[in-house]
Short mmCIF file of N, CA, C and O in Angstrom, two decimals:
data_model
loop_
_atom_site.label_atom_id
_atom_site.label_comp_id
_atom_site.label_asym_id
_atom_site.label_seq_id
_atom_site.Cartn_x
_atom_site.Cartn_y
_atom_site.Cartn_z
N MET U 1 0.83 -1.18 0.00
CA MET U 1 0.00 0.00 0.00
C MET U 1 0.89 1.25 0.00
O MET U 1 1.84 1.34 0.74
N GLU U 2 0.55 2.18 -0.81
CA GLU U 2 1.34 3.40 -0.98
C GLU U 2 1.01 4.41 0.12
O GLU U 2 -0.14 4.60 0.47
N ASN U 3 2.04 5.04 0.66
CA ASN U 3 1.85 6.06 1.70
C ASN U 3 1.60 7.40 1.02
O ASN U 3 2.49 7.98 0.44
N LYS U 4 0.39 7.91 1.10
CA LYS U 4 0.03 9.14 0.42
C LYS U 4 0.32 10.39 1.25
O LYS U 4 0.12 11.49 0.79
N THR U 5 0.78 10.22 2.48
CA THR U 5 1.05 11.39 3.33
C THR U 5 2.43 11.98 3.07
O THR U 5 2.69 13.11 3.45
N ASN U 6 3.31 11.25 2.45
CA ASN U 6 4.63 11.79 2.13
C ASN U 6 4.52 12.73 0.94
O ASN U 6 4.07 12.33 -0.13
N VAL U 7 4.94 13.96 1.13
CA VAL U 7 4.88 14.95 0.07
C VAL U 7 6.28 15.49 -0.15
O VAL U 7 6.96 15.87 0.79
N ASP U 8 6.70 15.50 -1.38
CA ASP U 8 8.00 16.06 -1.72
C ASP U 8 7.98 17.56 -1.44
O ASP U 8 7.07 18.27 -1.87
N ALA U 9 8.96 18.06 -0.70
CA ALA U 9 9.01 19.48 -0.34
C ALA U 9 9.01 20.38 -1.55
O ALA U 9 8.51 21.50 -1.50
N ALA U 10 9.52 19.91 -2.66
CA ALA U 10 9.57 20.74 -3.87
C ALA U 10 8.17 20.94 -4.46
O ALA U 10 7.95 21.88 -5.21
N THR U 11 7.21 20.07 -4.12
CA THR U 11 5.87 20.21 -4.68
C THR U 11 4.98 21.15 -3.87
O THR U 11 3.89 21.48 -4.30
N ILE U 12 5.43 21.55 -2.70
CA ILE U 12 4.63 22.47 -1.88
C ILE U 12 4.76 23.86 -2.46
O ILE U 12 5.85 24.41 -2.58
N ASN U 13 3.63 24.46 -2.83
CA ASN U 13 3.68 25.76 -3.50
C ASN U 13 3.18 26.90 -2.61
O ASN U 13 2.80 27.93 -3.11
N TYR U 14 3.14 26.71 -1.31
CA TYR U 14 2.77 27.78 -0.41
C TYR U 14 3.99 28.22 0.38
O TYR U 14 4.99 27.53 0.43
N GLN U 15 3.87 29.38 1.01
CA GLN U 15 4.97 29.89 1.81
C GLN U 15 4.56 29.90 3.27
O GLN U 15 3.37 29.96 3.60
N PHE U 16 5.53 29.85 4.16
CA PHE U 16 5.24 29.90 5.58
C PHE U 16 6.25 30.83 6.24
O PHE U 16 7.28 31.17 5.67
N THR U 17 5.92 31.23 7.45
CA THR U 17 6.80 32.10 8.23
C THR U 17 7.27 31.31 9.45
O THR U 17 6.44 30.87 10.25
N ALA U 18 8.55 31.13 9.56
CA ALA U 18 9.11 30.37 10.68
C ALA U 18 9.26 31.25 11.91
O ALA U 18 9.78 32.36 11.82
N ILE U 19 8.77 30.75 13.04
CA ILE U 19 8.91 31.46 14.31
C ILE U 19 9.50 30.46 15.31
O ILE U 19 8.99 29.35 15.44
N PRO U 20 10.57 30.85 16.02
CA PRO U 20 11.19 29.93 16.98
C PRO U 20 10.19 29.46 18.05
O PRO U 20 9.43 30.25 18.60
N THR U 21 10.19 28.17 18.34
CA THR U 21 9.25 27.58 19.30
C THR U 21 9.36 28.23 20.68
O THR U 21 8.35 28.53 21.30
N ASN U 22 10.56 28.45 21.16
CA ASN U 22 10.73 29.06 22.49
C ASN U 22 10.12 30.46 22.54
O ASN U 22 9.61 30.88 23.58
N PHE U 23 10.17 31.16 21.44
CA PHE U 23 9.59 32.50 21.37
C PHE U 23 8.08 32.44 21.51
O PHE U 23 7.46 33.27 22.15
N ILE U 24 7.47 31.41 20.93
CA ILE U 24 6.02 31.23 21.02
C ILE U 24 5.60 31.05 22.47
O ILE U 24 4.61 31.62 22.92
N TYR U 25 6.36 30.28 23.23
CA TYR U 25 6.01 30.01 24.63
C TYR U 25 6.11 31.26 25.51
O TYR U 25 5.50 31.31 26.57
N LEU U 26 6.85 32.25 25.09
CA LEU U 26 7.03 33.46 25.90
C LEU U 26 5.87 34.44 25.81
O LEU U 26 5.75 35.34 26.63
N MET U 27 5.01 34.29 24.81
CA MET U 27 3.95 35.27 24.57
C MET U 27 2.57 34.70 24.82
O MET U 27 2.36 33.50 24.68
N ASP U 28 1.63 35.59 25.16
CA ASP U 28 0.24 35.14 25.19
C ASP U 28 -0.26 35.06 23.75
O ASP U 28 0.44 35.45 22.82
N SER U 29 -1.45 34.56 23.56
CA SER U 29 -1.92 34.29 22.20
C SER U 29 -2.09 35.56 21.37
O SER U 29 -1.79 35.57 20.17
N ASP U 30 -2.55 36.66 21.98
CA ASP U 30 -2.73 37.90 21.21
C ASP U 30 -1.39 38.49 20.77
O ASP U 30 -1.25 38.94 19.64
N CYS U 31 -0.41 38.50 21.67
CA CYS U 31 0.92 39.01 21.31
C CYS U 31 1.54 38.14 20.22
O CYS U 31 2.15 38.65 19.29
N PHE U 32 1.37 36.84 20.34
CA PHE U 32 1.90 35.93 19.33
C PHE U 32 1.26 36.19 17.97
O PHE U 32 1.93 36.25 16.94
N LYS U 33 -0.07 36.34 17.96
CA LYS U 33 -0.77 36.59 16.69
C LYS U 33 -0.29 37.89 16.05
O LYS U 33 -0.03 37.94 14.85
N LEU U 34 -0.16 38.94 16.86
CA LEU U 34 0.30 40.22 16.31
C LEU U 34 1.72 40.09 15.79
O LEU U 34 2.02 40.56 14.69
N PHE U 35 2.59 39.44 16.54
CA PHE U 35 3.97 39.26 16.08
C PHE U 35 4.01 38.50 14.77
O PHE U 35 4.73 38.86 13.85
N ALA U 36 3.20 37.44 14.66
CA ALA U 36 3.18 36.64 13.43
C ALA U 36 2.69 37.47 12.24
O ALA U 36 3.25 37.38 11.15
N ILE U 37 1.69 38.31 12.46
CA ILE U 37 1.19 39.18 11.40
C ILE U 37 2.27 40.16 10.96
O ILE U 37 2.52 40.34 9.77
N LEU U 38 2.93 40.78 11.94
CA LEU U 38 3.98 41.76 11.61
C LEU U 38 5.17 41.09 10.94
O LEU U 38 5.76 41.65 10.02
N LEU U 39 5.51 39.89 11.38
CA LEU U 39 6.62 39.16 10.76
C LEU U 39 6.29 38.83 9.30
O LEU U 39 7.13 38.98 8.42
N GLN U 40 5.06 38.42 9.05
CA GLN U 40 4.65 38.12 7.68
C GLN U 40 4.73 39.37 6.81
O GLN U 40 5.22 39.33 5.69
N LYS U 41 4.25 40.51 7.33
CA LYS U 41 4.28 41.76 6.56
C LYS U 41 5.72 42.22 6.32
O LYS U 41 6.06 42.70 5.25
N GLU U 42 6.57 42.08 7.35
CA GLU U 42 7.97 42.47 7.18
C GLU U 42 8.62 41.62 6.08
O GLU U 42 9.32 42.14 5.22
N THR U 43 8.37 40.33 6.12
CA THR U 43 8.93 39.43 5.11
C THR U 43 8.43 39.78 3.71
O THR U 43 9.20 39.82 2.75
N TYR U 44 7.14 40.07 3.62
CA TYR U 44 6.55 40.45 2.33
C TYR U 44 7.22 41.69 1.76
O TYR U 44 7.64 41.70 0.60
N TRP U 45 7.34 42.75 2.57
CA TRP U 45 7.92 44.01 2.09
C TRP U 45 9.43 43.89 1.90
O TRP U 45 9.99 44.52 1.01
N LYS U 46 10.09 43.05 2.69
CA LYS U 46 11.53 42.83 2.51
C LYS U 46 11.79 42.16 1.17
O LYS U 46 12.71 42.53 0.45
N ASN U 47 10.97 41.18 0.83
CA ASN U 47 11.12 40.48 -0.46
C ASN U 47 10.89 41.40 -1.65
O ASN U 47 11.38 41.15 -2.73
N LYS U 48 10.12 42.46 -1.45
CA LYS U 48 9.87 43.44 -2.52
C LYS U 48 10.81 44.64 -2.43
O LYS U 48 10.66 45.60 -3.16
N ASN U 49 11.79 44.58 -1.52
CA ASN U 49 12.75 45.67 -1.28
C ASN U 49 12.04 47.00 -1.02
O ASN U 49 12.44 48.05 -1.52
N LYS U 50 10.98 46.95 -0.20
CA LYS U 50 10.19 48.15 0.07
C LYS U 50 10.23 48.57 1.54
O LYS U 50 9.45 49.41 1.95
N LEU U 51 11.14 48.00 2.33
CA LEU U 51 11.28 48.44 3.72
C LEU U 51 12.01 49.77 3.74
O LEU U 51 12.99 49.96 3.03
N ASN U 52 11.54 50.67 4.57
CA ASN U 52 12.18 51.98 4.73
C ASN U 52 12.91 51.99 6.06
O ASN U 52 12.27 52.15 7.11
N ASP U 53 14.21 51.79 6.04
CA ASP U 53 15.02 51.69 7.25
C ASP U 53 14.51 50.57 8.16
O ASP U 53 14.53 50.68 9.38
N GLY U 54 14.02 49.50 7.55
CA GLY U 54 13.50 48.37 8.31
C GLY U 54 12.03 48.49 8.69
O GLY U 54 11.46 47.56 9.24
N TYR U 55 11.41 49.63 8.41
CA TYR U 55 10.02 49.88 8.79
C TYR U 55 9.06 49.61 7.63
O TYR U 55 9.42 49.77 6.47
N PHE U 56 7.85 49.25 7.98
CA PHE U 56 6.75 49.13 7.03
C PHE U 56 5.51 49.72 7.69
O PHE U 56 5.41 49.81 8.90
N ILE U 57 4.55 50.14 6.87
CA ILE U 57 3.35 50.80 7.39
C ILE U 57 2.20 49.81 7.45
O ILE U 57 2.00 49.00 6.55
N LYS U 58 1.45 49.89 8.54
CA LYS U 58 0.28 49.03 8.74
C LYS U 58 -0.75 49.83 9.53
O LYS U 58 -0.40 50.53 10.48
N SER U 59 -2.00 49.75 9.14
CA SER U 59 -3.04 50.50 9.87
C SER U 59 -3.54 49.69 11.06
O SER U 59 -3.56 48.45 11.03
N ILE U 60 -3.96 50.40 12.07
CA ILE U 60 -4.52 49.75 13.25
C ILE U 60 -5.84 49.07 12.90
O ILE U 60 -6.17 48.02 13.43
N THR U 61 -6.57 49.65 11.97
CA THR U 61 -7.82 49.05 11.51
C THR U 61 -7.57 47.68 10.89
O THR U 61 -8.27 46.71 11.18
N GLU U 62 -6.55 47.59 10.04
CA GLU U 62 -6.19 46.30 9.43
C GLU U 62 -5.79 45.29 10.51
O GLU U 62 -6.22 44.14 10.47
N LEU U 63 -4.96 45.74 11.45
CA LEU U 63 -4.54 44.84 12.52
C LEU U 63 -5.73 44.38 13.35
O LEU U 63 -5.81 43.21 13.73
N SER U 64 -6.64 45.29 13.63
CA SER U 64 -7.84 44.95 14.38
C SER U 64 -8.64 43.86 13.67
O SER U 64 -9.09 42.89 14.30
N GLU U 65 -8.80 44.00 12.38
CA GLU U 65 -9.53 43.01 11.59
C GLU U 65 -8.79 41.67 11.55
O GLU U 65 -9.39 40.60 11.70
N GLU U 66 -7.47 41.73 11.35
CA GLU U 66 -6.68 40.50 11.26
C GLU U 66 -6.61 39.76 12.59
O GLU U 66 -6.54 38.54 12.63
N LEU U 67 -6.63 40.52 13.69
CA LEU U 67 -6.60 39.91 15.02
C LEU U 67 -7.98 39.48 15.49
O LEU U 67 -8.11 38.75 16.48
N GLY U 68 -9.02 39.95 14.81
CA GLY U 68 -10.39 39.63 15.22
C GLY U 68 -10.82 40.39 16.46
O GLY U 68 -11.64 39.90 17.23
N LEU U 69 -10.26 41.57 16.66
CA LEU U 69 -10.60 42.39 17.83
C LEU U 69 -11.33 43.65 17.37
O LEU U 69 -10.83 44.41 16.55
N LYS U 70 -12.52 43.87 17.89
CA LYS U 70 -13.31 45.04 17.49
C LYS U 70 -12.84 46.30 18.19
O LYS U 70 -12.92 47.39 17.64
N ASN U 71 -12.35 46.16 19.41
CA ASN U 71 -11.91 47.31 20.20
C ASN U 71 -10.46 47.66 19.85
O ASN U 71 -9.54 46.90 20.14
N ARG U 72 -10.26 48.81 19.26
CA ARG U 72 -8.90 49.23 18.87
C ARG U 72 -8.00 49.46 20.08
O ARG U 72 -6.78 49.37 19.98
N LYS U 73 -8.59 49.77 21.22
CA LYS U 73 -7.78 49.93 22.44
C LYS U 73 -7.09 48.62 22.81
O LYS U 73 -5.97 48.62 23.31
N ASP U 74 -7.76 47.51 22.55
CA ASP U 74 -7.14 46.20 22.79
C ASP U 74 -5.93 46.01 21.87
O ASP U 74 -4.89 45.50 22.28
N VAL U 75 -6.06 46.44 20.62
CA VAL U 75 -4.95 46.35 19.67
C VAL U 75 -3.79 47.21 20.14
O VAL U 75 -2.64 46.78 20.13
N HIS U 76 -4.08 48.43 20.59
CA HIS U 76 -3.03 49.32 21.09
C HIS U 76 -2.33 48.71 22.31
O HIS U 76 -1.11 48.84 22.45
N THR U 77 -3.09 48.03 23.16
CA THR U 77 -2.51 47.38 24.35
C THR U 77 -1.55 46.28 23.95
O THR U 77 -0.46 46.13 24.53
N ILE U 78 -1.91 45.49 22.95
CA ILE U 78 -1.05 44.41 22.47
C ILE U 78 0.21 44.99 21.83
O ILE U 78 1.32 44.50 22.08
N ILE U 79 0.04 46.03 21.03
CA ILE U 79 1.20 46.70 20.42
C ILE U 79 2.13 47.22 21.51
O ILE U 79 3.35 47.05 21.45
N GLU U 80 1.54 47.85 22.52
CA GLU U 80 2.35 48.41 23.62
C GLU U 80 3.13 47.33 24.36
O GLU U 80 4.28 47.53 24.75
N ALA U 81 2.51 46.16 24.54
CA ALA U 81 3.21 45.06 25.23
C ALA U 81 4.46 44.64 24.46
O ALA U 81 5.53 44.45 25.05
N LEU U 82 4.34 44.50 23.14
CA LEU U 82 5.51 44.13 22.34
C LEU U 82 6.53 45.27 22.29
O LEU U 82 7.75 45.02 22.28
N TYR U 83 6.05 46.50 22.27
CA TYR U 83 6.94 47.67 22.25
C TYR U 83 7.72 47.78 23.55
O TYR U 83 8.93 48.01 23.53
N ARG U 84 7.05 47.62 24.67
CA ARG U 84 7.73 47.74 25.99
C ARG U 84 8.80 46.68 26.19
O ARG U 84 9.77 46.91 26.89
N LYS U 85 8.62 45.53 25.59
CA LYS U 85 9.64 44.46 25.68
C LYS U 85 10.69 44.58 24.59
O LYS U 85 11.54 43.71 24.44
N ASP U 86 10.63 45.66 23.81
CA ASP U 86 11.59 45.95 22.74
C ASP U 86 11.60 44.87 21.66
O ASP U 86 12.61 44.63 21.03
N ILE U 87 10.45 44.25 21.45
CA ILE U 87 10.32 43.27 20.38
C ILE U 87 10.04 43.98 19.07
O ILE U 87 10.49 43.53 18.01
N ILE U 88 9.30 45.09 19.14
CA ILE U 88 9.01 45.89 17.96
C ILE U 88 9.30 47.36 18.25
O ILE U 88 9.31 47.78 19.39
N SER U 89 9.52 48.12 17.18
CA SER U 89 9.59 49.59 17.26
C SER U 89 8.37 50.11 16.51
O SER U 89 7.95 49.53 15.51
N VAL U 90 7.80 51.20 17.02
CA VAL U 90 6.59 51.76 16.44
C VAL U 90 6.76 53.26 16.29
O VAL U 90 7.22 53.93 17.21
N ILE U 91 6.37 53.77 15.13
CA ILE U 91 6.33 55.22 14.90
C ILE U 91 4.92 55.54 14.41
O ILE U 91 4.51 55.06 13.35
N VAL U 92 4.18 56.33 15.19
CA VAL U 92 2.82 56.71 14.79
C VAL U 92 2.92 57.63 13.59
O VAL U 92 3.67 58.59 13.59
N GLN U 93 2.13 57.34 12.55
CA GLN U 93 2.17 58.10 11.31
C GLN U 93 1.10 59.18 11.27
O GLN U 93 1.40 60.34 11.21
N ALA U 94 -0.13 58.77 11.25
CA ALA U 94 -1.23 59.72 11.12
C ALA U 94 -2.36 59.26 12.02
O ALA U 94 -3.01 58.26 11.75
N LYS U 95 -2.57 59.98 13.11
CA LYS U 95 -3.63 59.59 14.03
C LYS U 95 -4.99 59.62 13.34
O LYS U 95 -5.86 58.82 13.64
N LYS U 96 -5.15 60.56 12.40
CA LYS U 96 -6.42 60.67 11.68
C LYS U 96 -6.73 59.37 10.94
O LYS U 96 -7.88 58.91 10.90
N TYR U 97 -5.72 58.76 10.35
CA TYR U 97 -5.91 57.53 9.59
C TYR U 97 -5.55 56.29 10.40
O TYR U 97 -5.66 55.18 9.91
N ASN U 98 -5.10 56.49 11.63
CA ASN U 98 -4.80 55.40 12.55
C ASN U 98 -3.77 54.42 11.98
O ASN U 98 -3.97 53.21 11.97
N THR U 99 -2.68 54.98 11.44
CA THR U 99 -1.62 54.15 10.87
C THR U 99 -0.32 54.33 11.66
O THR U 99 -0.13 55.33 12.34
N ALA U 100 0.56 53.35 11.52
CA ALA U 100 1.85 53.42 12.19
C ALA U 100 2.88 52.68 11.36
O ALA U 100 2.55 51.82 10.54
N LYS U 101 4.14 53.03 11.59
CA LYS U 101 5.26 52.28 11.01
C LYS U 101 5.71 51.27 12.05
O LYS U 101 5.81 51.59 13.24
N PHE U 102 5.97 50.06 11.60
CA PHE U 102 6.42 48.99 12.49
C PHE U 102 7.75 48.45 12.02
O PHE U 102 8.03 48.40 10.83
N LYS U 103 8.55 48.02 12.99
CA LYS U 103 9.84 47.39 12.69
C LYS U 103 10.06 46.32 13.75
O LYS U 103 9.86 46.56 14.95
N LEU U 104 10.48 45.14 13.31
CA LEU U 104 10.80 44.07 14.26
C LEU U 104 12.25 44.24 14.69
O LEU U 104 13.13 44.43 13.86
N ASN U 105 12.47 44.19 15.99
CA ASN U 105 13.82 44.36 16.53
C ASN U 105 14.46 42.97 16.69
O ASN U 105 14.08 42.20 17.57
N TRP U 106 15.42 42.68 15.85
CA TRP U 106 16.04 41.36 15.84
C TRP U 106 17.28 41.28 16.73
O TRP U 106 17.86 40.23 16.85
N ASN U 107 17.66 42.38 17.35
CA ASN U 107 18.87 42.33 18.19
C ASN U 107 18.58 41.96 19.61
O ASN U 107 17.57 41.90 20.13
#
């Protein structure tokens, strides 16, 4: 009987974002989700050579939708938690449009 679960890695046509397992254990689920979203966006813009000094722009509204949180204050709290631990850097862009520049701190 043939084993159909073995898949040649070359045939996989999707991409993934690798996150160290120990890093996952250090965060609560909301911080982890936000970090994973930001890591994916950083990778996307890095591959297109569109990072500006390591920063990329993301709206709080988009993050709220991607995190499944209706209250933007909750999103700001999660951002602040990662910022205070120096995991990310944040520069507020336009309060009117609720956007910010984000950068992952790899050091």
